[in-house]
mmCIF file of C-alpha atoms in Angstrom:
data_model
loop_
_atom_site.group_PDB
_atom_site.id
_atom_site.type_symbol
_atom_site.label_atom_id
_atom_site.label_comp_id
_atom_site.label_asym_id
_atom_site.label_seq_id
_atom_site.Cartn_x
_atom_site.Cartn_y
_atom_site.Cartn_z
ATOM 1 C CA MET P 1 0.000 0.000 0.000
ATOM 2 C CA SER P 2 1.479 3.317 -1.102
ATOM 3 C CA SER P 3 2.300 6.230 1.183
ATOM 4 C CA PRO P 4 -0.590 8.519 0.061
ATOM 5 C CA ILE P 5 -3.107 5.763 0.822
ATOM 6 C CA LEU P 6 -1.577 5.057 4.254
ATOM 7 C CA THR P 7 -1.652 8.761 5.078
ATOM 8 C CA LEU P 8 -5.306 9.096 4.108
ATOM 9 C CA VAL P 9 -6.267 5.945 6.031
ATOM 10 C CA ALA P 10 -4.469 7.193 9.151
ATOM 11 C CA GLN P 11 -6.224 10.555 8.815
ATOM 12 C CA ARG P 12 -9.645 8.898 8.533
ATOM 13 C CA ILE P 13 -9.031 6.730 11.607
ATOM 14 C CA ALA P 14 -7.782 9.688 13.660
ATOM 15 C CA LEU P 15 -10.745 11.792 12.575
ATOM 16 C CA GLY P 16 -13.126 8.974 13.488
ATOM 17 C CA LEU P 17 -11.656 8.684 16.995
ATOM 18 C CA LEU P 18 -11.922 12.442 17.530
ATOM 19 C CA LEU P 19 -15.509 12.374 16.310
ATOM 20 C CA LEU P 20 -16.343 9.521 18.673
ATOM 21 C CA LEU P 21 -14.841 11.490 21.558
ATOM 22 C CA ALA P 22 -16.967 14.514 20.615
ATOM 23 C CA VAL P 23 -20.070 12.320 20.413
ATOM 24 C CA SER P 24 -19.324 10.911 23.871
ATOM 25 C CA VAL P 25 -19.339 14.472 25.233
ATOM 26 C CA LEU P 26 -22.688 15.173 23.559
ATOM 27 C CA ILE P 27 -24.206 11.933 24.843
ATOM 28 C CA PHE P 28 -23.069 12.618 28.390
ATOM 29 C CA ALA P 29 -24.226 16.234 28.269
ATOM 30 C CA GLY P 30 -27.578 15.243 26.774
ATOM 31 C CA THR P 31 -28.295 12.739 29.537
ATOM 32 C CA GLN P 32 -27.301 15.217 32.237
ATOM 33 C CA ILE P 33 -29.740 17.936 31.142
ATOM 34 C CA LEU P 34 -32.723 15.592 31.092
ATOM 35 C CA PRO P 35 -35.473 16.765 33.456
ATOM 36 C CA GLY P 36 -36.089 14.921 36.688
ATOM 37 C CA ASP P 37 -33.985 13.477 39.485
ATOM 38 C CA VAL P 38 -32.289 10.107 38.977
ATOM 39 C CA ALA P 39 -32.317 9.335 42.704
ATOM 40 C CA GLN P 40 -36.009 10.218 42.950
ATOM 41 C CA SER P 41 -36.870 8.001 39.982
ATOM 42 C CA ILE P 42 -35.049 5.066 41.600
ATOM 43 C CA LEU P 43 -36.432 5.391 45.146
ATOM 44 C CA GLY P 44 -39.872 6.703 44.229
ATOM 45 C CA GLN P 45 -41.955 9.611 45.454
ATOM 46 C CA SER P 46 -42.130 8.291 49.025
ATOM 47 C CA ALA P 47 -38.332 8.467 49.547
ATOM 48 C CA THR P 48 -37.081 10.597 52.435
ATOM 49 C CA PRO P 49 -34.661 13.498 51.879
ATOM 50 C CA ALA P 50 -31.976 11.599 53.786
ATOM 51 C CA SER P 51 -32.265 8.483 51.603
ATOM 52 C CA LEU P 52 -32.204 10.644 48.472
ATOM 53 C CA ALA P 53 -29.072 12.418 49.685
ATOM 54 C CA ASN P 54 -27.365 9.105 50.503
ATOM 55 C CA LEU P 55 -28.188 7.656 47.081
ATOM 56 C CA ARG P 56 -26.927 10.781 45.258
ATOM 57 C CA GLU P 57 -23.687 10.499 47.179
ATOM 58 C CA GLU P 58 -23.428 6.775 46.415
ATOM 59 C CA LEU P 59 -23.964 7.365 42.693
ATOM 60 C CA GLY P 60 -21.540 10.287 42.623
ATOM 61 C CA LEU P 61 -24.249 12.702 41.492
ATOM 62 C CA ASN P 62 -22.898 15.417 43.784
ATOM 63 C CA ASP P 63 -19.579 15.528 41.906
ATOM 64 C CA PRO P 64 -19.063 18.169 39.185
ATOM 65 C CA ALA P 65 -20.181 17.145 35.708
ATOM 66 C CA TYR P 66 -16.669 17.047 34.221
ATOM 67 C CA ILE P 67 -15.471 14.663 36.950
ATOM 68 C CA ARG P 68 -18.426 12.346 36.302
ATOM 69 C CA TYR P 69 -17.730 12.490 32.553
ATOM 70 C CA PHE P 70 -14.068 11.503 32.874
ATOM 71 C CA ARG P 71 -14.982 8.791 35.375
ATOM 72 C CA TRP P 72 -17.518 7.400 32.889
ATOM 73 C CA LEU P 73 -15.139 7.723 29.927
ATOM 74 C CA GLY P 74 -12.363 6.011 31.848
ATOM 75 C CA GLY P 75 -14.680 3.107 32.606
ATOM 76 C CA VAL P 76 -15.719 2.828 28.951
ATOM 77 C CA VAL P 77 -12.082 2.721 27.816
ATOM 78 C CA THR P 78 -11.391 -0.143 30.231
ATOM 79 C CA GLY P 79 -14.556 -2.020 29.207
ATOM 80 C CA ASP P 80 -16.628 -1.042 32.258
ATOM 81 C CA LEU P 81 -19.936 0.405 31.025
ATOM 82 C CA GLY P 82 -21.280 0.757 34.540
ATOM 83 C CA THR P 83 -24.282 -0.692 36.346
ATOM 84 C CA ALA P 84 -27.916 -0.277 35.390
ATOM 85 C CA LEU P 85 -29.704 1.862 37.958
ATOM 86 C CA SER P 86 -33.045 0.094 37.540
ATOM 87 C CA SER P 87 -31.848 -3.510 37.848
ATOM 88 C CA ARG P 88 -28.358 -3.171 39.404
ATOM 89 C CA GLN P 89 -27.041 -5.498 36.692
ATOM 90 C CA ASP P 90 -23.755 -5.034 34.883
ATOM 91 C CA ILE P 91 -24.520 -3.177 31.642
ATOM 92 C CA ALA P 92 -21.788 -4.863 29.587
ATOM 93 C CA THR P 93 -23.140 -8.304 30.518
ATOM 94 C CA SER P 94 -26.733 -7.304 29.738
ATOM 95 C CA ILE P 95 -25.791 -5.733 26.419
ATOM 96 C CA GLY P 96 -23.786 -8.727 25.170
ATOM 97 C CA GLY P 97 -26.710 -10.932 24.184
ATOM 98 C CA ARG P 98 -28.807 -8.051 22.903
ATOM 99 C CA LEU P 99 -25.985 -6.730 20.731
ATOM 100 C CA TRP P 100 -25.621 -10.197 19.217
ATOM 101 C CA ASN P 101 -29.374 -10.271 18.490
ATOM 102 C CA THR P 102 -29.223 -6.882 16.764
ATOM 103 C CA LEU P 103 -26.178 -7.873 14.702
ATOM 104 C CA PHE P 104 -27.870 -11.150 13.734
ATOM 105 C CA LEU P 105 -30.958 -9.284 12.525
ATOM 106 C CA ALA P 106 -28.930 -6.646 10.668
ATOM 107 C CA PHE P 107 -26.697 -9.288 9.068
ATOM 108 C CA TRP P 108 -29.560 -11.194 7.454
ATOM 109 C CA ALA P 109 -31.245 -7.982 6.356
ATOM 110 C CA ALA P 110 -27.954 -6.969 4.696
ATOM 111 C CA VAL P 111 -27.494 -10.399 3.082
ATOM 112 C CA VAL P 112 -30.810 -9.894 1.288
ATOM 113 C CA SER P 113 -30.815 -6.134 0.673
ATOM 114 C CA VAL P 114 -27.264 -5.463 -0.596
ATOM 115 C CA PRO P 115 -27.109 -7.989 -3.491
ATOM 116 C CA LEU P 116 -30.750 -7.292 -4.386
ATOM 117 C CA ALA P 117 -30.163 -3.521 -4.472
ATOM 118 C CA ILE P 118 -27.110 -3.879 -6.725
ATOM 119 C CA ILE P 119 -28.904 -6.290 -9.079
ATOM 120 C CA LEU P 120 -31.956 -4.014 -9.322
ATOM 121 C CA GLY P 121 -29.681 -1.021 -9.891
ATOM 122 C CA LEU P 122 -27.906 -2.821 -12.737
ATOM 123 C CA LEU P 123 -31.230 -3.825 -14.291
ATOM 124 C CA ALA P 124 -32.528 -0.256 -14.037
ATOM 125 C CA VAL P 125 -29.427 1.012 -15.859
ATOM 126 C CA ARG P 126 -29.591 -1.745 -18.471
ATOM 127 C CA TYR P 127 -33.187 -0.879 -19.313
ATOM 128 C CA ARG P 128 -32.958 2.818 -18.468
ATOM 129 C CA ASN P 129 -35.968 4.936 -19.379
ATOM 130 C CA GLY P 130 -37.844 1.751 -20.267
ATOM 131 C CA PHE P 131 -40.659 -0.074 -18.504
ATOM 132 C CA VAL P 132 -38.342 -2.078 -16.206
ATOM 133 C CA ASP P 133 -36.452 1.053 -15.120
ATOM 134 C CA LYS P 134 -39.666 2.966 -14.428
ATOM 135 C CA LEU P 135 -41.188 0.029 -12.544
ATOM 136 C CA ILE P 136 -38.141 -0.461 -10.321
ATOM 137 C CA SER P 137 -37.749 3.283 -9.715
ATOM 138 C CA GLY P 138 -41.449 3.680 -8.929
ATOM 139 C CA LEU P 139 -41.464 0.833 -6.418
ATOM 140 C CA ALA P 140 -38.271 2.205 -4.863
ATOM 141 C CA LEU P 141 -39.816 5.657 -4.510
ATOM 142 C CA ALA P 142 -42.936 4.181 -2.917
ATOM 143 C CA SER P 143 -40.829 2.157 -0.484
ATOM 144 C CA THR P 144 -38.748 5.209 0.438
ATOM 145 C CA SER P 145 -41.905 7.203 1.140
ATOM 146 C CA LEU P 146 -43.144 4.747 3.785
ATOM 147 C CA PRO P 147 -41.677 5.019 7.313
ATOM 148 C CA GLU P 148 -40.360 1.840 8.862
ATOM 149 C CA PHE P 149 -43.056 1.670 11.547
ATOM 150 C CA PHE P 150 -45.773 1.701 8.857
ATOM 151 C CA ILE P 151 -43.997 -1.032 6.877
ATOM 152 C CA GLY P 152 -43.640 -3.050 10.066
ATOM 153 C CA TYR P 153 -47.324 -2.805 10.941
ATOM 154 C CA LEU P 154 -48.307 -3.747 7.374
ATOM 155 C CA LEU P 155 -46.116 -6.840 7.548
ATOM 156 C CA VAL P 156 -47.591 -7.823 10.909
ATOM 157 C CA TYR P 157 -51.157 -7.319 9.672
ATOM 158 C CA PHE P 158 -50.803 -9.326 6.469
ATOM 159 C CA PHE P 159 -48.230 -12.023 7.287
ATOM 160 C CA ALA P 160 -48.802 -12.527 11.021
ATOM 161 C CA VAL P 161 -52.500 -11.724 11.570
ATOM 162 C CA LYS P 162 -54.171 -12.527 8.242
ATOM 163 C CA MET P 163 -52.003 -15.270 6.730
ATOM 164 C CA GLN P 164 -50.317 -16.386 9.980
ATOM 165 C CA TRP P 165 -47.148 -17.350 8.147
ATOM 166 C CA PHE P 166 -44.763 -15.766 10.672
ATOM 167 C CA PRO P 167 -45.013 -14.741 14.322
ATOM 168 C CA GLY P 168 -45.967 -11.122 14.995
ATOM 169 C CA ILE P 169 -43.697 -10.998 18.061
ATOM 170 C CA SER P 170 -40.065 -11.885 17.313
ATOM 171 C CA THR P 171 -39.074 -13.815 20.407
ATOM 172 C CA VAL P 172 -35.552 -15.293 20.349
ATOM 173 C CA TYR P 173 -33.510 -16.933 23.084
ATOM 174 C CA ASP P 174 -30.181 -18.658 23.648
ATOM 175 C CA GLY P 175 -30.045 -22.147 22.187
ATOM 176 C CA MET P 176 -32.968 -21.501 19.853
ATOM 177 C CA PRO P 177 -32.828 -23.724 16.720
ATOM 178 C CA PHE P 178 -31.568 -21.865 13.662
ATOM 179 C CA GLY P 179 -34.731 -22.464 11.641
ATOM 180 C CA GLU P 180 -36.987 -21.132 14.392
ATOM 181 C CA ARG P 181 -34.739 -18.106 14.873
ATOM 182 C CA MET P 182 -34.879 -17.324 11.152
ATOM 183 C CA ALA P 183 -38.680 -17.591 11.188
ATOM 184 C CA ALA P 184 -38.791 -15.271 14.206
ATOM 185 C CA ILE P 185 -36.728 -12.551 12.491
ATOM 186 C CA ALA P 186 -38.383 -12.924 9.068
ATOM 187 C CA LEU P 187 -40.730 -9.953 9.451
ATOM 188 C CA PRO P 188 -38.342 -7.484 11.141
ATOM 189 C CA ALA P 189 -35.596 -8.408 8.654
ATOM 190 C CA THR P 190 -38.032 -7.836 5.783
ATOM 191 C CA ALA P 191 -39.003 -4.457 7.213
ATOM 192 C CA LEU P 192 -35.351 -3.395 7.464
ATOM 193 C CA THR P 193 -34.648 -4.704 3.960
ATOM 194 C CA LEU P 194 -37.483 -2.656 2.466
ATOM 195 C CA VAL P 195 -36.311 0.444 4.324
ATOM 196 C CA VAL P 196 -32.723 0.393 2.970
ATOM 197 C CA LEU P 197 -33.232 -1.414 -0.350
ATOM 198 C CA ALA P 198 -34.709 1.531 -2.245
ATOM 199 C CA HIS P 199 -32.000 4.001 -1.256
ATOM 200 C CA MET P 200 -29.163 1.630 -2.150
ATOM 201 C CA MET P 201 -30.789 0.740 -5.462
ATOM 202 C CA ARG P 202 -31.352 4.360 -6.496
ATOM 203 C CA MET P 203 -27.803 5.388 -5.562
ATOM 204 C CA THR P 204 -26.360 2.372 -7.418
ATOM 205 C CA ARG P 205 -28.344 3.361 -10.500
ATOM 206 C CA ALA P 206 -27.223 7.009 -10.214
ATOM 207 C CA ALA P 207 -23.538 6.070 -9.733
ATOM 208 C CA ILE P 208 -23.492 3.759 -12.762
ATOM 209 C CA LEU P 209 -25.365 6.246 -14.960
ATOM 210 C CA ASN P 210 -22.821 8.896 -14.028
ATOM 211 C CA VAL P 211 -19.976 6.626 -15.169
ATOM 212 C CA MET P 212 -21.871 5.756 -18.361
ATOM 213 C CA GLN P 213 -21.215 9.303 -19.596
ATOM 214 C CA SER P 214 -17.445 8.679 -19.624
ATOM 215 C CA ALA P 215 -15.422 8.479 -22.834
ATOM 216 C CA TYR P 216 -14.111 4.954 -22.169
ATOM 217 C CA VAL P 217 -17.685 3.676 -21.855
ATOM 218 C CA GLU P 218 -18.548 5.212 -25.205
ATOM 219 C CA THR P 219 -15.429 3.558 -26.670
ATOM 220 C CA ALA P 220 -16.559 0.190 -25.311
ATOM 221 C CA GLU P 221 -19.972 0.697 -26.887
ATOM 222 C CA LEU P 222 -18.361 1.561 -30.234
ATOM 223 C CA LYS P 223 -16.393 -1.692 -30.079
ATOM 224 C CA GLY P 224 -19.687 -3.548 -30.294
ATOM 225 C CA LEU P 225 -19.937 -4.834 -26.716
ATOM 226 C CA SER P 226 -23.438 -5.611 -25.515
ATOM 227 C CA ALA P 227 -25.096 -3.140 -23.182
ATOM 228 C CA PHE P 228 -24.864 -5.521 -20.226
ATOM 229 C CA ASP P 229 -21.159 -6.234 -20.869
ATOM 230 C CA VAL P 230 -20.466 -2.486 -21.010
ATOM 231 C CA ILE P 231 -22.174 -2.027 -17.641
ATOM 232 C CA ARG P 232 -20.621 -5.125 -16.037
ATOM 233 C CA LYS P 233 -17.046 -4.764 -17.302
ATOM 234 C CA HIS P 234 -16.589 -0.992 -17.574
ATOM 235 C CA ALA P 235 -19.255 1.042 -15.767
ATOM 236 C CA PHE P 236 -19.861 -0.962 -12.587
ATOM 237 C CA PRO P 237 -16.175 -1.451 -11.574
ATOM 238 C CA ASN P 238 -15.573 2.304 -11.891
ATOM 239 C CA ALA P 239 -18.703 3.146 -9.898
ATOM 240 C CA ILE P 240 -17.805 0.821 -7.031
ATOM 241 C CA ALA P 241 -16.437 3.565 -4.716
ATOM 242 C CA PRO P 242 -19.690 5.561 -4.332
ATOM 243 C CA ILE P 243 -21.664 2.307 -4.195
ATOM 244 C CA ILE P 244 -19.495 1.085 -1.296
ATOM 245 C CA ASN P 245 -20.147 4.348 0.547
ATOM 246 C CA VAL P 246 -23.894 3.996 0.119
ATOM 247 C CA VAL P 247 -23.851 0.340 1.167
ATOM 248 C CA MET P 248 -21.832 1.095 4.310
ATOM 249 C CA LEU P 249 -24.104 3.986 5.279
ATOM 250 C CA ASN P 250 -27.120 1.721 4.957
ATOM 251 C CA LEU P 251 -25.398 -1.070 6.890
ATOM 252 C CA ALA P 252 -24.821 1.459 9.664
ATOM 253 C CA PHE P 253 -28.515 2.296 9.541
ATOM 254 C CA LEU P 254 -29.401 -1.397 9.763
ATOM 255 C CA ILE P 255 -27.602 -1.579 13.115
ATOM 256 C CA VAL P 256 -28.249 1.900 14.521
ATOM 257 C CA GLY P 257 -31.701 2.473 13.036
ATOM 258 C CA VAL P 258 -33.294 -0.730 14.309
ATOM 259 C CA VAL P 259 -34.892 0.925 17.336
ATOM 260 C CA VAL P 260 -38.348 1.405 15.778
ATOM 261 C CA VAL P 261 -38.399 -2.023 14.129
ATOM 262 C CA GLU P 262 -37.294 -3.802 17.308
ATOM 263 C CA VAL P 263 -39.969 -2.034 19.338
ATOM 264 C CA ILE P 264 -42.711 -2.948 16.836
ATOM 265 C CA PHE P 265 -41.772 -6.639 16.826
ATOM 266 C CA VAL P 266 -40.716 -6.699 20.517
ATOM 267 C CA TYR P 267 -37.351 -8.040 19.389
ATOM 268 C CA PRO P 268 -34.827 -8.369 22.260
ATOM 269 C CA GLY P 269 -32.066 -6.284 20.697
ATOM 270 C CA MET P 270 -30.218 -3.081 21.486
ATOM 271 C CA GLY P 271 -33.049 -0.826 20.330
ATOM 272 C CA GLN P 272 -35.637 -2.457 22.584
ATOM 273 C CA TYR P 273 -33.133 -2.389 25.459
ATOM 274 C CA LEU P 274 -32.584 1.346 24.923
ATOM 275 C CA VAL P 275 -36.297 2.193 24.827
ATOM 276 C CA ASP P 276 -37.011 0.117 27.956
ATOM 277 C CA HIS P 277 -34.386 2.017 29.947
ATOM 278 C CA VAL P 278 -35.204 5.463 28.568
ATOM 279 C CA SER P 279 -38.667 5.028 30.073
ATOM 280 C CA LYS P 280 -37.010 4.175 33.408
ATOM 281 C CA ARG P 281 -34.599 7.137 33.114
ATOM 282 C CA ASP P 282 -31.696 4.714 33.477
ATOM 283 C CA VAL P 283 -28.942 7.146 32.454
ATOM 284 C CA PRO P 284 -25.931 4.740 32.450
ATOM 285 C CA VAL P 285 -27.726 2.352 30.076
ATOM 286 C CA VAL P 286 -28.777 5.177 27.737
ATOM 287 C CA GLN P 287 -25.193 6.469 27.689
ATOM 288 C CA ALA P 288 -23.719 3.029 27.008
ATOM 289 C CA VAL P 289 -26.139 2.103 24.223
ATOM 290 C CA GLY P 290 -25.857 5.556 22.640
ATOM 291 C CA LEU P 291 -22.058 5.331 22.606
ATOM 292 C CA ILE P 292 -22.112 1.808 21.107
ATOM 293 C CA PHE P 293 -24.477 2.949 18.352
ATOM 294 C CA ALA P 294 -22.235 5.949 17.657
ATOM 295 C CA ALA P 295 -19.107 3.759 17.562
ATOM 296 C CA VAL P 296 -20.723 1.338 15.102
ATOM 297 C CA TYR P 297 -21.949 4.155 12.851
ATOM 298 C CA ILE P 298 -18.613 5.973 12.842
ATOM 299 C CA GLY P 299 -16.690 2.708 12.420
ATOM 300 C CA LEU P 300 -18.674 1.664 9.359
ATOM 301 C CA ASN P 301 -18.253 5.135 7.859
ATOM 302 C CA ILE P 302 -14.488 4.869 8.356
ATOM 303 C CA ILE P 303 -14.512 1.468 6.638
ATOM 304 C CA ALA P 304 -16.480 3.010 3.751
ATOM 305 C CA ASP P 305 -13.961 5.851 3.439
ATOM 306 C CA ILE P 306 -11.014 3.454 3.521
ATOM 307 C CA ALA P 307 -12.622 1.161 0.932
ATOM 308 C CA ALA P 308 -13.303 4.148 -1.332
ATOM 309 C CA ILE P 309 -9.694 5.314 -0.956
ATOM 310 C CA ILE P 310 -8.315 1.869 -1.802
ATOM 311 C CA ALA P 311 -10.706 1.570 -4.756
ATOM 312 C CA ASN P 312 -9.430 4.855 -6.221
ATOM 313 C CA PRO P 313 -6.962 3.930 -9.001
ATOM 314 C CA ARG P 314 -5.364 7.379 -8.929
ATOM 315 C CA LEU P 315 -4.256 6.724 -5.351
ATOM 316 C CA ARG P 316 -3.261 3.092 -5.938
ATOM 317 C CA HIS P 317 -1.109 4.016 -8.946
ATOM 318 C CA PRO P 318 0.172 7.578 -8.401
ATOM 319 C CA LYS P 319 2.214 9.093 -11.210
#
């Protein structure tokens, strides 16, 4: 790997770490300015002033905000995400299984949506301005216009209530047979696929059409290559960098944007865990989940940037 590429990769990684640090400050500040008293929410309205004061001291709530932030950040760096206020359970232990569930759901949604989006994008370019292109683009626009909660409720109504093909509540547990687990995530994975499929397809189509205006594509057409060979051999490889960026952004959404879908299907993932503890005003859990989501989103964006840099022939073969 050449020096310009290494420099750019190092810059992207450093920028990502700085951005994650800035996000950690925002997350901590956002949870601190929430209305209400954490000690009061834990002990209830009948708590005495003395018990409230003792609990605030125990939780370190009387310390200045910057001290609490660095204490929390130091714990995160060492792998200690703290203890949930509502259940007194270790957050890292509780998150482990739920993070795996979210990644499992996002993985299978990506396995379906990414190849399908690229194939549909290639077909739309191959038959551009024709019936197939207009049909695919129209369905993609309709899918983009529908919010994920509406898509989720439609899927539940038709496939769980009316046809009873799949369960409406996606219950999974440790040791669950693979087939049953796949059936349980069928509807939420379909909802996520429909949410990201249209955007990836439209951006794939736009990226390839942009490359199709290049002189070397016109030369390939003049040589008598078929339209599909021109797209497959010349246009698509040179449009791969923006397509990778779009795919990575949507993969980040599949992991970070699952909150609504998990709540609709009562799926025991990170999103459901976050919503449950927001309602309990469990600040350490909200901070931990928010930081994990931010780290995943920033990490996937860094991977997209690095992949785009490596895919750039002008950087791989500098003059």
